[in-house]
Tab-separated table of C-alpha atoms in Angstrom:
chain	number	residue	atom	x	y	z
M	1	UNK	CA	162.080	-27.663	105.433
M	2	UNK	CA	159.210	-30.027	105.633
M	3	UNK	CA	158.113	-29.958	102.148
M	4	UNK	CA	161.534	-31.098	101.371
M	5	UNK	CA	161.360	-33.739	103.637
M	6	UNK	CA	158.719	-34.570	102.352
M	7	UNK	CA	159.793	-34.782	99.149
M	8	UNK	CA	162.489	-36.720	100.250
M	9	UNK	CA	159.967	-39.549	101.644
M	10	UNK	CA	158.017	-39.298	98.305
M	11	UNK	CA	160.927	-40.390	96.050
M	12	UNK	CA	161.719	-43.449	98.481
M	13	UNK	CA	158.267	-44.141	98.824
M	14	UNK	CA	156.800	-47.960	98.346
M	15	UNK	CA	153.784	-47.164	96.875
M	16	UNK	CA	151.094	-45.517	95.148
M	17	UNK	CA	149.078	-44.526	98.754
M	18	UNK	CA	152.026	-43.222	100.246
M	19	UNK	CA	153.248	-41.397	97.010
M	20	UNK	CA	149.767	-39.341	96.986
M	21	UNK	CA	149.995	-39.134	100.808
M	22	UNK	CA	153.764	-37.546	100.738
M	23	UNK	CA	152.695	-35.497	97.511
M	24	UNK	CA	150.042	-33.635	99.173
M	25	UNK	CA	152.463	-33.238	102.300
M	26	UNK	CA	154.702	-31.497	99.838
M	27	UNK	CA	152.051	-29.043	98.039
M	28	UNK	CA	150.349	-28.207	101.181
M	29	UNK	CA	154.041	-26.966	102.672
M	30	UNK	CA	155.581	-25.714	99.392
M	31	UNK	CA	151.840	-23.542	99.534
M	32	UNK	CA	152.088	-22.971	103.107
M	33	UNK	CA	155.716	-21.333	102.395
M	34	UNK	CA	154.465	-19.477	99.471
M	35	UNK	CA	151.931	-17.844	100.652
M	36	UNK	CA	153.683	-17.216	104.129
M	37	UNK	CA	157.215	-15.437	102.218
M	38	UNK	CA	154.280	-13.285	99.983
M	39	UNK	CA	152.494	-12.455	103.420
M	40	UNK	CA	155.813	-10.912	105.027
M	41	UNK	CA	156.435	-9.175	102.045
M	42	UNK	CA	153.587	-7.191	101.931
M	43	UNK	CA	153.525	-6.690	105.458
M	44	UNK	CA	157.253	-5.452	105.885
M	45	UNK	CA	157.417	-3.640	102.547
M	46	UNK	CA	157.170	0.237	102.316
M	47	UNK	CA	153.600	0.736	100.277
M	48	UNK	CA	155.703	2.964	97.793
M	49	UNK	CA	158.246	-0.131	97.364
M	50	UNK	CA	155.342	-3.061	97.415
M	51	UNK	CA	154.552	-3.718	93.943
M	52	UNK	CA	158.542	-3.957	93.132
M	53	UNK	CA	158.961	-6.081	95.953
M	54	UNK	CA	156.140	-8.709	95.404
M	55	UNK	CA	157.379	-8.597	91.405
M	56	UNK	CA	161.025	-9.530	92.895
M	57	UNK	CA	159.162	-12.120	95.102
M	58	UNK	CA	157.173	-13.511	91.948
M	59	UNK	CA	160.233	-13.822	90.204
M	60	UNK	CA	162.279	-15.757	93.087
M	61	UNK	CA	158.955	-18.332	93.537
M	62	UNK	CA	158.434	-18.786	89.837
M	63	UNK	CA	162.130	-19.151	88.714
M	64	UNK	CA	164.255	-20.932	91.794
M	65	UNK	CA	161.645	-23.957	91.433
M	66	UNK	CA	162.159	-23.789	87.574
M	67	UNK	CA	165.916	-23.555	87.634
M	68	UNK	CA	165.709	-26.495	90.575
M	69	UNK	CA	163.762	-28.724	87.627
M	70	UNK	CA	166.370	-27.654	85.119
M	71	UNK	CA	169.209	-29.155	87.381
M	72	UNK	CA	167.656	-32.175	88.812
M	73	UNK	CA	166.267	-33.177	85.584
M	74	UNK	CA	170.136	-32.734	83.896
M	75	UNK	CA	170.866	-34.751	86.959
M	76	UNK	CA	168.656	-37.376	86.611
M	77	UNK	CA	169.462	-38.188	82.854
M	78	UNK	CA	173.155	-39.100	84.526
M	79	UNK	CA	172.255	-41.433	87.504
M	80	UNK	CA	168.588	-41.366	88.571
M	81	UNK	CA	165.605	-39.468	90.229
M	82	UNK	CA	166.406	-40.965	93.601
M	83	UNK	CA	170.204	-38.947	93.899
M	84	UNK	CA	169.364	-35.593	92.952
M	85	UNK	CA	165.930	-34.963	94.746
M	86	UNK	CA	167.395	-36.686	98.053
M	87	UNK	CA	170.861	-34.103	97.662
M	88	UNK	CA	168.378	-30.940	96.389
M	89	UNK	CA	166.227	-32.086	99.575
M	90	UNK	CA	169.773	-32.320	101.744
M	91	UNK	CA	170.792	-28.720	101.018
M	92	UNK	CA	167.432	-27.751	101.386
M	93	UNK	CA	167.526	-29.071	105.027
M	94	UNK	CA	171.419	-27.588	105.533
M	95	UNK	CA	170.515	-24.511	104.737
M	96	UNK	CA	167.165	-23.994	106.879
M	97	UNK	CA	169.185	-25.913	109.682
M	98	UNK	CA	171.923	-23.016	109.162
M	99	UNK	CA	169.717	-20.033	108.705
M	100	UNK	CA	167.494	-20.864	111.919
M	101	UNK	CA	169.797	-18.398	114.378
M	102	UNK	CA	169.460	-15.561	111.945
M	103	UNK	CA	165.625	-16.217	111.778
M	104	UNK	CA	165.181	-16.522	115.100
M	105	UNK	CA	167.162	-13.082	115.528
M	106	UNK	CA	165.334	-11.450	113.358
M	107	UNK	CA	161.758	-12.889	115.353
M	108	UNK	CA	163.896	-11.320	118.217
M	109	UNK	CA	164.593	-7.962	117.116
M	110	UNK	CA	160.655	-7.465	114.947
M	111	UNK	CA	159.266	-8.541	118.528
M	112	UNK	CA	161.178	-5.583	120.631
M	113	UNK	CA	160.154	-3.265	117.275
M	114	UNK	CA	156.546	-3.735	117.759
């Protein structure tokens, strides 16, 4: 959620210093997220399962950014950069916003596991 807003500020930003500012926001969050999702993978996954797992993970973090590019670069040859990365930043937001109780219920229920 807060690389996305981040990106968000980055494609309305005024200038160069805040551009590099807001881009590093982004890569140290997008990073952060990476590397946290890979994290509970291998820490929830059944060692037997693991390697399958983290290749299904690889796949997701390689090809959903990929396939994100695809559309909001067919998007911006119609109307703009500004459009699509502030709606692809929007749902981004949505969904996080509407996924927090089933995250936090899931915190709930690995808490009274361990």
């Amino acid at each position: 959620a807060l690389a996305a807003a981040g990106l968000a500020g980055l494609v309305v930003s005024p200038g160069a210093w805040t551009d590099a500012a807001m881009a590093a926001f982004v890569g140290f969050f997008v990073t952060r997220g990476v590397i946290g999702t890979q994290t509970f993978v291998q820490l929830r996954t059944a060692d037997a399962m693991r390697g399958r797992a983290l290749s299904v993970h690889g796949l997701v973090s390689r090809g959903s950014p990929a396939l994100g590019a695809l559309g909001t670069g067919w998007a911006y040859d119609l109307v703009g950069l500004t459009l699509p990365v502030l709606l692809a930043s929007g749902l981004v937001l949505v969904t996080v916003a509407l996924s927090l109780p089933a995250i936090r219920a899931l915190g709930e229920v690995t808490a009274t596991d361990d």
